[in-house]
């Protein structure tokens, strides 16, 4: 067995130096590993056996720490973003005083979709081409194998989770309960990015225990919100606008950020309530 960064191993304290201790293994032939005094968390002495996490120090040497990492080789967890390098990637806190790098190769070229400082993303450990330890963003199988199966009883319930992956038509979310949720882009009502915590309503529970969610209000609630938006638009424009339920859907989308169907339903609600009337291609607020 060869010692590599990312491993948790038990080593013997071979000798002491002014700046720390040198550790060795009785089972593996390798150079002594430095345990700097900053990395010592409990009193130790020569001859003791200590459990340590291996990593590369700032000079590229294999070093050890008695601090406990959140993620080591062979497992994964959700790590917090502590800093961002817009050119290269982000740095994650892994429980020790050396942050873990997550490359833009994993995050993608669109910086708007990157996690922000304070967000958490699921990662495991890998090596770069030079053998240095770095993070790997997890998607698919590793996440699915640890996910809980959602019961049918949560339909229509509000649920909160963290975005961990982007797909062609939406994003995957890990909920606080451990369920895997899918949010279609059309069902979002705000900007999305990796690591963002969102809240949505469960719209469908699949047979495999995964769920679909929506951030949009229910249809009747949406009509009410859309109607309020249109009425406020009229009030700001002296009570009239050159748009009706016959207007071009592209113009409706540009002006009100809603589909023509939603616009027609909202106008219909206002007409039914007697708040507006239409004449010659215009919609007016009733005084």
Short mmCIF file of N, CA and C in Angstrom, two decimals, residues 105 180 234 272:
data_model
loop_
_atom_site.label_atom_id
_atom_site.label_comp_id
_atom_site.label_asym_id
_atom_site.label_seq_id
_atom_site.Cartn_x
_atom_site.Cartn_y
_atom_site.Cartn_z
N UNK A 105 -13.83 22.98 -14.29
CA UNK A 105 -14.13 21.86 -15.18
C UNK A 105 -15.35 21.10 -14.70
N UNK A 180 -34.74 12.91 -3.56
CA UNK A 180 -34.27 13.55 -4.79
C UNK A 180 -35.46 14.18 -5.49
N UNK A 234 -51.93 48.72 -14.87
CA UNK A 234 -52.92 49.71 -15.31
C UNK A 234 -52.86 50.97 -14.45
N UNK A 272 -64.47 39.62 -14.73
CA UNK A 272 -65.55 39.03 -13.93
C UNK A 272 -65.80 39.82 -12.65
#
